[in-house]
Coordinates of C-alpha atoms in Angstrom, one line a residue:
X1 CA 5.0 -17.8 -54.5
X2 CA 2.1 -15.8 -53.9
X3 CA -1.5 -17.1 -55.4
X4 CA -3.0 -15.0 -58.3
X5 CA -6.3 -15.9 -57.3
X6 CA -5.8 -13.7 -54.4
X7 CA -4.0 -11.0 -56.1
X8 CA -6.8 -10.7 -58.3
X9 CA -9.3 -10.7 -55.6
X10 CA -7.6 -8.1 -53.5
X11 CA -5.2 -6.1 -55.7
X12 CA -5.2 -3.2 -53.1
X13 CA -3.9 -5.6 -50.4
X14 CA -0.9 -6.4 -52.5
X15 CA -0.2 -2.9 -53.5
X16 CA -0.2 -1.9 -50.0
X17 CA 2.2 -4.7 -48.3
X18 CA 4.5 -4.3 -51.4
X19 CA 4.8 -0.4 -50.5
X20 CA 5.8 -1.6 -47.0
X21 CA 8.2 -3.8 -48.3
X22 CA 9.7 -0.7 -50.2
X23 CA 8.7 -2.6 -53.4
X24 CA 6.6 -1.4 -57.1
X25 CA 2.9 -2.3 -56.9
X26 CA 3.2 -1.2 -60.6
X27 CA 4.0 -5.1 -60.8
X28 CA 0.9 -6.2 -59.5
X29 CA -1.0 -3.9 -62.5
X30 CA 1.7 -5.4 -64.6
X31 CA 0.8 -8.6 -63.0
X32 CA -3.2 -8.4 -63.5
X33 CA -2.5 -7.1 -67.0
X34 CA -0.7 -10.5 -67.6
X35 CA -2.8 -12.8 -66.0
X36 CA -6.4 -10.8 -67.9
X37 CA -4.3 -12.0 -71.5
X38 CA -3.4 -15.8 -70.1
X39 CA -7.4 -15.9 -69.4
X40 CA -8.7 -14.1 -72.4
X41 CA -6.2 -17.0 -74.7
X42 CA -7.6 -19.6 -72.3
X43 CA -11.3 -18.8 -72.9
X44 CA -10.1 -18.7 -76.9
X45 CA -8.4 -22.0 -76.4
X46 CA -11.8 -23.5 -75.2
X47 CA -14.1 -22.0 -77.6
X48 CA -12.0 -23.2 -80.8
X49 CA -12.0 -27.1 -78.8
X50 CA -15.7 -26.8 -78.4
X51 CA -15.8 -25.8 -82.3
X52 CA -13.6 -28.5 -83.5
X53 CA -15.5 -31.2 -81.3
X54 CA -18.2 -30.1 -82.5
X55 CA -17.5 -30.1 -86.3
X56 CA -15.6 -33.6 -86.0
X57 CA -19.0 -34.5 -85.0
X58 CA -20.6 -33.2 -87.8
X59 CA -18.2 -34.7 -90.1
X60 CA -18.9 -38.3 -89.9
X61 CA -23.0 -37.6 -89.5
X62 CA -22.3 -35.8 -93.3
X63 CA -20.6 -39.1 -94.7
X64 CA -23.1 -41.4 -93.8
X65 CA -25.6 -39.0 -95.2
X66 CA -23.1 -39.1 -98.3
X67 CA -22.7 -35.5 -98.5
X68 CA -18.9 -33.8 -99.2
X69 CA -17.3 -33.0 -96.2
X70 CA -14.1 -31.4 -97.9
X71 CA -15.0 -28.0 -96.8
X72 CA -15.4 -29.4 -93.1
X73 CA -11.9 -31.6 -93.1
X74 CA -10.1 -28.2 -94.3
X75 CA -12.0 -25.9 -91.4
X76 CA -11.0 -28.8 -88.8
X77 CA -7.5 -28.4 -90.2
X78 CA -7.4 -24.9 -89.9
X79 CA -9.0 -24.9 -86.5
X80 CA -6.3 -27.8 -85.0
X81 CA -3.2 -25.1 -86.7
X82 CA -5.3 -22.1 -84.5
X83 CA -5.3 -24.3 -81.5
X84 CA -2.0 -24.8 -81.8
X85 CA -0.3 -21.6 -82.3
X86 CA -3.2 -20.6 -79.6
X87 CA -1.5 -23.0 -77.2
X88 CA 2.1 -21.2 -77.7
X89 CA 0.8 -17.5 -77.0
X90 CA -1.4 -19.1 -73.9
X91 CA 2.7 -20.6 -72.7
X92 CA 4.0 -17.6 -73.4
X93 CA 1.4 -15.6 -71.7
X94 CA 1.7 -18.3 -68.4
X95 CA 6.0 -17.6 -68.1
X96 CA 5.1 -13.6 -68.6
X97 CA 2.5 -14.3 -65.2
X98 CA 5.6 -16.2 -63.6
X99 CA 8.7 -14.1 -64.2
X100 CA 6.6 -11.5 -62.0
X101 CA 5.1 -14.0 -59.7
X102 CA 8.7 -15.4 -59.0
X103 CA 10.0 -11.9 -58.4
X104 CA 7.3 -11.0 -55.9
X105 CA 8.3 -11.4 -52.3
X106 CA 5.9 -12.5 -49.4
X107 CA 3.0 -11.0 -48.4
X108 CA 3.3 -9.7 -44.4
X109 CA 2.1 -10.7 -41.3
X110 CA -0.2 -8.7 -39.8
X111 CA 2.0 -8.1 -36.5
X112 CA 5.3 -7.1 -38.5
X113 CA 6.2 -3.6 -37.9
X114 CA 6.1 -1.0 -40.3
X115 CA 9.9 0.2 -41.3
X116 CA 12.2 1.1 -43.9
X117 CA 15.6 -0.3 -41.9
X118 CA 17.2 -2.5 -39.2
X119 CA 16.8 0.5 -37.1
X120 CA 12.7 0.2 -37.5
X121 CA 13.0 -3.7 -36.3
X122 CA 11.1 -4.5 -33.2
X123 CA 12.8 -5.8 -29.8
X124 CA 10.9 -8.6 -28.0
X125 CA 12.9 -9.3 -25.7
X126 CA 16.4 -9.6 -24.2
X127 CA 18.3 -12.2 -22.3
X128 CA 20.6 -12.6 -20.1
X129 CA 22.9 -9.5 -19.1
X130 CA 26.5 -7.8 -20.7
X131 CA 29.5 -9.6 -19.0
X132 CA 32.0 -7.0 -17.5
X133 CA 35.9 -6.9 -17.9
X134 CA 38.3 -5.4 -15.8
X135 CA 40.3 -4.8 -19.3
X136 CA 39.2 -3.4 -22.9
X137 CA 37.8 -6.8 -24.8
X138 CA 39.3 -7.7 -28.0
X139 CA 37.7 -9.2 -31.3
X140 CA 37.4 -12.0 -32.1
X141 CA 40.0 -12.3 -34.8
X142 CA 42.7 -10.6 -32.5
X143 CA 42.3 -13.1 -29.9
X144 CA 42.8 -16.3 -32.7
X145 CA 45.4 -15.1 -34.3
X146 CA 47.2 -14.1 -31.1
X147 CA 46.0 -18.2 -29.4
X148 CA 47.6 -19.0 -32.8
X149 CA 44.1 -20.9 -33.5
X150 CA 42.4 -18.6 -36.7
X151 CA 44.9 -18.2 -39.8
X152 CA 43.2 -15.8 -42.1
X153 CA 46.7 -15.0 -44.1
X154 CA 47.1 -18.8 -45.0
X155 CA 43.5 -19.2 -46.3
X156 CA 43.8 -15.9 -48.4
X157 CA 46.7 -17.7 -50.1
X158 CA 44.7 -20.5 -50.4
X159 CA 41.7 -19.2 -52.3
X160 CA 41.3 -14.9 -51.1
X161 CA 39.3 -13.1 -48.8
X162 CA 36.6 -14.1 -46.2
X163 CA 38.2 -17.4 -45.6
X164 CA 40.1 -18.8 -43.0
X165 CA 42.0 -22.0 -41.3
X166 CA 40.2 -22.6 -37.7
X167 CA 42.9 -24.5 -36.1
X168 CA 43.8 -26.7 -32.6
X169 CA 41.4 -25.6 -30.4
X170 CA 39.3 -23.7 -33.1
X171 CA 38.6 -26.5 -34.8
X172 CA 37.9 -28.9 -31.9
X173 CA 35.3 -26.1 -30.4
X174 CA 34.1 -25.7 -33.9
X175 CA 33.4 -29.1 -33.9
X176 CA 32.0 -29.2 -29.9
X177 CA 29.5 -26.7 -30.8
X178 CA 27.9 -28.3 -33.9
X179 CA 27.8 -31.8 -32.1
X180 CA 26.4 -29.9 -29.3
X181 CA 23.8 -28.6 -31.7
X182 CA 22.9 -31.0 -32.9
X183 CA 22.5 -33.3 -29.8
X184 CA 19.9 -30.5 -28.7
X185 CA 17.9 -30.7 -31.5
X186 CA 17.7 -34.2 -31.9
X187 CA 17.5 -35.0 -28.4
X188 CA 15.5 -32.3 -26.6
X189 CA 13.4 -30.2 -29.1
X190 CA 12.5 -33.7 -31.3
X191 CA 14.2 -33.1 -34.6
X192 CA 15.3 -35.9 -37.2
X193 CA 18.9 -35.0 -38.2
X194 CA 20.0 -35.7 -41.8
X195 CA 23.3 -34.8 -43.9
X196 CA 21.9 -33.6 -47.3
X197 CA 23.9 -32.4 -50.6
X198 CA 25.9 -29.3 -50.6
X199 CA 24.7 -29.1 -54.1
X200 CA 21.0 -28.3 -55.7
X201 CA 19.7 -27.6 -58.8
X202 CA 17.7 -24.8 -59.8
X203 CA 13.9 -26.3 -59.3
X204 CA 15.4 -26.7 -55.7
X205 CA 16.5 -22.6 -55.4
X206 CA 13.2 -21.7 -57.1
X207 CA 11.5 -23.6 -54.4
X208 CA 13.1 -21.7 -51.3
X209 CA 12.8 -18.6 -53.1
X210 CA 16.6 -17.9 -53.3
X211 CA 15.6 -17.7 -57.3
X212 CA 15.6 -16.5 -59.5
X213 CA 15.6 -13.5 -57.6
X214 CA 19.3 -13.9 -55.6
X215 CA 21.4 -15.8 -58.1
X216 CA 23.7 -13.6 -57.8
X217 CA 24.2 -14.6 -54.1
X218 CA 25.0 -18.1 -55.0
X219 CA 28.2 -20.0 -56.1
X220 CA 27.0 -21.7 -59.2
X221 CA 28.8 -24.7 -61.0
X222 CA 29.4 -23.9 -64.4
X223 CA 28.1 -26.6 -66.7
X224 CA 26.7 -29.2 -64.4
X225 CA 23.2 -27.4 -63.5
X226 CA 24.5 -27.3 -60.0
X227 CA 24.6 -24.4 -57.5
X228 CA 26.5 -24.6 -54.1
X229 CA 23.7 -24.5 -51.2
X230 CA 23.9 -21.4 -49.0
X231 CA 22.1 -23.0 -46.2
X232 CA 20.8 -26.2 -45.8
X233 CA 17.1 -24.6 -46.0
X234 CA 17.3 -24.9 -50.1
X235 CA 18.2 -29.2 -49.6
X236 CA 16.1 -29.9 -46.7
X237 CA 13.0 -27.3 -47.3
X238 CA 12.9 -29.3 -51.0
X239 CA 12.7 -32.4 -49.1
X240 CA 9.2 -33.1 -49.9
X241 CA 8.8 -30.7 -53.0
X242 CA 6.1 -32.3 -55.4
X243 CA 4.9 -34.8 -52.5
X244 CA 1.1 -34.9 -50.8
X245 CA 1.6 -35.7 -46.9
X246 CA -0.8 -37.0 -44.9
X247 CA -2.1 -34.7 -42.1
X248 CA -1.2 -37.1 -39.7
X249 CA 2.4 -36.7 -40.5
X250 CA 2.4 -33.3 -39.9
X251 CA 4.6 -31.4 -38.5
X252 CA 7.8 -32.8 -40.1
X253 CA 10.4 -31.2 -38.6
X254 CA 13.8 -31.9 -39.7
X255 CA 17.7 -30.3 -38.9
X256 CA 21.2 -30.7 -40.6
X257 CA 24.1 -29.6 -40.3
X258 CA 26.5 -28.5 -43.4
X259 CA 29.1 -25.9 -44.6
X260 CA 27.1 -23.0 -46.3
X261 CA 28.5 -21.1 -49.0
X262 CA 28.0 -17.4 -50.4
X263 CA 29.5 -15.1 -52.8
X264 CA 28.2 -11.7 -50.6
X265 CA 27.6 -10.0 -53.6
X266 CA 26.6 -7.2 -52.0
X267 CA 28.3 -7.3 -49.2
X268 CA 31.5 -5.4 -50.6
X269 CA 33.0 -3.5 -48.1
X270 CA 31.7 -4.9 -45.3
X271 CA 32.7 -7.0 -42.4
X272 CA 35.9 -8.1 -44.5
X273 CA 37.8 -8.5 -40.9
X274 CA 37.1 -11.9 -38.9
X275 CA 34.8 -14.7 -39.4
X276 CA 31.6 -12.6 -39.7
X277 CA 31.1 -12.7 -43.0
X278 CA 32.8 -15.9 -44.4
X279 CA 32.7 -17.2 -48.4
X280 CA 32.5 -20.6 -46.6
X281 CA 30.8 -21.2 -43.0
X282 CA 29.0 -24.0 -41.4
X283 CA 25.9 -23.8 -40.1
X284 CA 23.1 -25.6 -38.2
X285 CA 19.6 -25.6 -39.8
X286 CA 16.1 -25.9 -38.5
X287 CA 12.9 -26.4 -41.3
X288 CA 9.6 -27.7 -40.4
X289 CA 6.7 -28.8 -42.3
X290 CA 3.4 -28.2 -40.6
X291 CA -0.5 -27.5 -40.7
X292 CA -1.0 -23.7 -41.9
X293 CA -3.3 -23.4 -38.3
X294 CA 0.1 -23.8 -36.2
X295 CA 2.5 -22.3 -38.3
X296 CA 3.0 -19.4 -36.0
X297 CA 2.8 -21.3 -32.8
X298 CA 5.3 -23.2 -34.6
X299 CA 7.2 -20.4 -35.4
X300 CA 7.7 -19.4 -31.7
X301 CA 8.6 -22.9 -30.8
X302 CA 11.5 -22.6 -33.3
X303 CA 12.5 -19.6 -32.2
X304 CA 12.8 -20.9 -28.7
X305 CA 14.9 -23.7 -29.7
X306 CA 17.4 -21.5 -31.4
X307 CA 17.2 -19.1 -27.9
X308 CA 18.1 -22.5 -26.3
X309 CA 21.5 -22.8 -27.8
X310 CA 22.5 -19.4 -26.6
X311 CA 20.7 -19.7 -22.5
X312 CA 22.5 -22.8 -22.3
X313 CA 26.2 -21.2 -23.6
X314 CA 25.2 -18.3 -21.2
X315 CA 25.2 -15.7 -23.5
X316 CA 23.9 -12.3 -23.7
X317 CA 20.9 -12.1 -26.4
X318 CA 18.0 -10.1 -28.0
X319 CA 14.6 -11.7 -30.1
X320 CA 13.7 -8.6 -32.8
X321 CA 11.1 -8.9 -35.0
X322 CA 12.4 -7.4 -38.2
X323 CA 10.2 -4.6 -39.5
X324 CA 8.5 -4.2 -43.6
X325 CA 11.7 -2.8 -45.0
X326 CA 14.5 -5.3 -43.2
X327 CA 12.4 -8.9 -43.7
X328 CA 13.8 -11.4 -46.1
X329 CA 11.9 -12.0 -49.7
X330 CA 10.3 -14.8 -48.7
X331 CA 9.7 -14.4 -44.8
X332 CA 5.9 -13.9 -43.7
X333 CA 7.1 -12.9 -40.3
X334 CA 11.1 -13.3 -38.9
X335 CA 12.5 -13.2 -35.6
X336 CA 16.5 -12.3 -35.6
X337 CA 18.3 -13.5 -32.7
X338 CA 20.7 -11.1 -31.8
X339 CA 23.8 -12.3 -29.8
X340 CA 25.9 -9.6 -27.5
X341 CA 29.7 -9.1 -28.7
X342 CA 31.5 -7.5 -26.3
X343 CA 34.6 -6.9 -28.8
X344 CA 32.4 -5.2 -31.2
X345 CA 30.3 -3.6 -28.2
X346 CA 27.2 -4.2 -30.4
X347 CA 24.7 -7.2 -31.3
X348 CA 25.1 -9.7 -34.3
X349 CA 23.0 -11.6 -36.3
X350 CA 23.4 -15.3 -35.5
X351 CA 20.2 -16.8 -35.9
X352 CA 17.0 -16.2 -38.4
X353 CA 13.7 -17.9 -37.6
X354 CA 11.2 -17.2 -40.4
X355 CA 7.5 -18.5 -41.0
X356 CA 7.4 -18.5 -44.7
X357 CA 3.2 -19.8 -44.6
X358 CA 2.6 -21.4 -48.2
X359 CA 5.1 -19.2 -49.9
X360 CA 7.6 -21.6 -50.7
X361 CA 4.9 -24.9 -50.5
X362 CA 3.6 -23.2 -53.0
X363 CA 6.7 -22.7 -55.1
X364 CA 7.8 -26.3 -54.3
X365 CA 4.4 -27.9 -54.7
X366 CA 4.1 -29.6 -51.0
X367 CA 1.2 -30.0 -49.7
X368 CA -1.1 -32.9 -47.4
X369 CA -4.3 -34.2 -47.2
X370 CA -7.1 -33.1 -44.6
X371 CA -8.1 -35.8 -42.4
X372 CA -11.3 -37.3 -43.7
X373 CA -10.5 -36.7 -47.2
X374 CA -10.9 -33.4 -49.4
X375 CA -8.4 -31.6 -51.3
X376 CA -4.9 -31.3 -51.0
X377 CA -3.1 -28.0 -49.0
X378 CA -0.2 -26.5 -49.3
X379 CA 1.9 -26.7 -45.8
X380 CA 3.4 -23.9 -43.8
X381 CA 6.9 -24.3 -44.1
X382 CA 9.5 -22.7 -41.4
X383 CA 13.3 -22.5 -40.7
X384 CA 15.9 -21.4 -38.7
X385 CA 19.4 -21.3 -37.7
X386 CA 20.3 -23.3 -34.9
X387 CA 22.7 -21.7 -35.0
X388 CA 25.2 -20.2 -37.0
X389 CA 28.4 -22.1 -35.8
X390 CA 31.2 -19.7 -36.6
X391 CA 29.7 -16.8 -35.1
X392 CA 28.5 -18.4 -32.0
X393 CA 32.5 -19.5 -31.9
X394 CA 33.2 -15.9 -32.2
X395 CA 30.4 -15.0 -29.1
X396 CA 32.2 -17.6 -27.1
X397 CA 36.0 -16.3 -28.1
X398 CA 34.5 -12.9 -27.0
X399 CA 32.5 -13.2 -24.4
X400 CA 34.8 -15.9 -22.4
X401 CA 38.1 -14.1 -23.1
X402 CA 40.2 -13.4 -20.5
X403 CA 42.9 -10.4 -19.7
X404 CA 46.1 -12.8 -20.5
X405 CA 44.0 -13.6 -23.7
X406 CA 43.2 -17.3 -23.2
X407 CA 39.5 -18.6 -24.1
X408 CA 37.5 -20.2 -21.2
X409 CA 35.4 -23.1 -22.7
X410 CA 31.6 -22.9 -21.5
X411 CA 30.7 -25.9 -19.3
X412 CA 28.0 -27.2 -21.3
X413 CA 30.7 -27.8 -24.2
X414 CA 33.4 -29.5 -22.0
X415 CA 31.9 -33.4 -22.9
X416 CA 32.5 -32.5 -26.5
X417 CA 36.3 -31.1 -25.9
X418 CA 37.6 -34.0 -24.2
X419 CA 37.1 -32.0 -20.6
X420 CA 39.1 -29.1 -22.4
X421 CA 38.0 -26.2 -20.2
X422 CA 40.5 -23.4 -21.5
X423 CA 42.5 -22.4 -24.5
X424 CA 45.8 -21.3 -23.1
X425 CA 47.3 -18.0 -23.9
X426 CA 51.1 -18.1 -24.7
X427 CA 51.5 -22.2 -26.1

């Protein structure tokens, strides 16, 4: 969430970086309106306090002087009822500042490119080089079906589309990668792993910014309260809502792995073949929790680790920074790793890193303390996929097929498949 005080001290600013995001900056005039009739009922609020401490002052004075006070018990009465019914317009004025405030994405970065698509996004970089075949690749969901190891037909009887049964070897490499994950994390880049709920409430969503803006997005359990996480971001960045840190704790960085689950909403249409785009997926997740000065040295460190995953896998990648018009709602800056698929002959999303600065501490209500006392901050809160485990299966099913269709294993995965260095073609 964004800080009014700022909004009212720059208004242009906001106007400006909400064009770039393709958004209204009607809302911040609707905004300031809002906020200028919360203040106006505030100072009101005040003034008829200070006049009904001050006559419940008077009142006692004019008893022990033995005068009637009748008049003065009937103005504090009336003054107490216009406090009150002051009090619900000032709530009702606060929610009005809110619905926009919640609505309102992130201001920018000052190094995101301007855009208005994933066309306009910004390469940084790219790693690694295409792997050549002697023979057209296939996709990804051609070569499970044919290894027998992906049964999207059984899962659609199951429950529908975008779901599927990763069997045998699928399963066990599913498995390899997200141990191999989180080994890397935990072990190398100095992460504490934790298992959190695959269920939130909505405090939680509001915090991460998912709402109220993207309940649509969201698998929601009817009559408990409940909605189904869609990354472990919403459990994990909520951690430490409503808790002061100390500064010497920071950064927190934490990582977890769990099945994610969305209702692509919008998505109709779109990537309905294979395991891209998937009701149900799992997922490794990055979040840190650090001081607002390192947030975007932070933020390359986390891309890095992400970038690890894919170096040591040996596969073909590009870093974009995604431009004004592509950047998610609550993202200060993002980096999208982009992984090569040679069945697709095109790059895929498999990783997000975003620095969200105080957006969501803000939402969430995390902050620390300064060394040496003073008051409380909000953090700088940052996450990132590390990585999306179905689609870095379906890098590795594409990248490491071979003609007769069988799957080599990469190397660094062999400890986690019992030595299994190659699904077979023809079982």
């Amino acid at each position: 969430m964004l800080d009014i005080k700022l909004i009212e001290q720059n208004p242009g600013e906001y106007k400006d970086f909400l064009k770039r995001r393709k958004g209204d900056p009607a809302e911040i005039d609707s905004l300031l309106e809002k906020s200028k009739r919360r203040r106006d009922l505030i100072a009101k609020t005040e003034e008829l306090k200070a006049k009904q401490n001050s006559v419940s002052k008077e009142i006692p004075n004019l008893k022990k002087q033995g005068k009637n006070t009748d008049e003065l018990m009937a103005q504090m009465t009336a003054i107490k009822e216009e406090i009150k019914q002051m009090e619900v317009q000032q709530n009702s004025a606060q929610e009005a500042v809110d619905h926009i405030l919640l609505r309102l994405p992130n201001k920018l970065h000052s190094s995101v490119p301007t855009g208005t698509s994933e066309a306009d996004n910004k390469i940084v970089r790219t790693v690694g080089e295409k792997r050549t075949y002697s023979f057209k690749p296939m996709a990804h969901d051609d070569i499970g079906t044919k290894l027998n190891v992906l049964d999207f037909e059984r899962a659609a009887k199951i429950t529908g589309s975008r779901f599927c049964f990763l069997r045998k070897e699928a399963a066990l490499l599913e498995r390899a990668l997200q141990n191999f994950m989180l080994d890397l994390h935990t072990q190398k880049h100095g992460y504490e792993e934790c298992l959190p709920p695959l269920m939130a409430n909505q405090a939680s969503f509001q915090g991460t910014g998912q709402f109220p803006k993207f309940t649509e997005d969201v698998f929601h359990i009817e009559g408990m309260g409940y909605h189904l996480i869609p990354t472990a971001e919403v459990p994990v960045t909520n951690f430490y809502a409503g808790e002061i840190l100390d500064e010497a704790q920071l950064p927190q960085k934490m990582t977890a792995f769990t099945p994610c689950f969305r209702s692509e909403a919008g998505s109709h249409g779109r990537d309905t073949k294979g395991l891209i785009r998937q009701h149900q997926f799992n997922k490794v997740e990055m979040v840190q929790f650090v001081h607002p000065d390192k947030s975007y040295e932070a933020h390359e460190e986390l891309t890095l680790h992400a970038e690890e995953v894919l170096k040591q896998l040996e596969l073909h990648y590009e870093v974009a920074i995604l431009c004004s018009g592509d950047i998610g709602f609550g993202a200060a800056k993002c980096h999208d790793i982009n992984v090569w698929l040679p069945g697709q002959n095109a790059f895929r999303e498999i990783s997000s890193c975003s620095n969200f600065e105080d957006f969501q501490a803000r939402r969430a209500n995390i902050r620390f303390r300064p060394n040496g006392g003073g008051k409380p901050q909000f953090v700088h809160t940052l996450n990132g996929s590390g990585l999306a485990v179905g689609r870095t299966l379906i890098a590795i099913f594409e990248n490491y097929q071979q003609e007769d269709g069988s799957i080599h294993i990469p190397k660094v995965l062999q400890k986690y498949t019992n030595g299994l260095s190659l699904i077979k073609a023809n079982k």
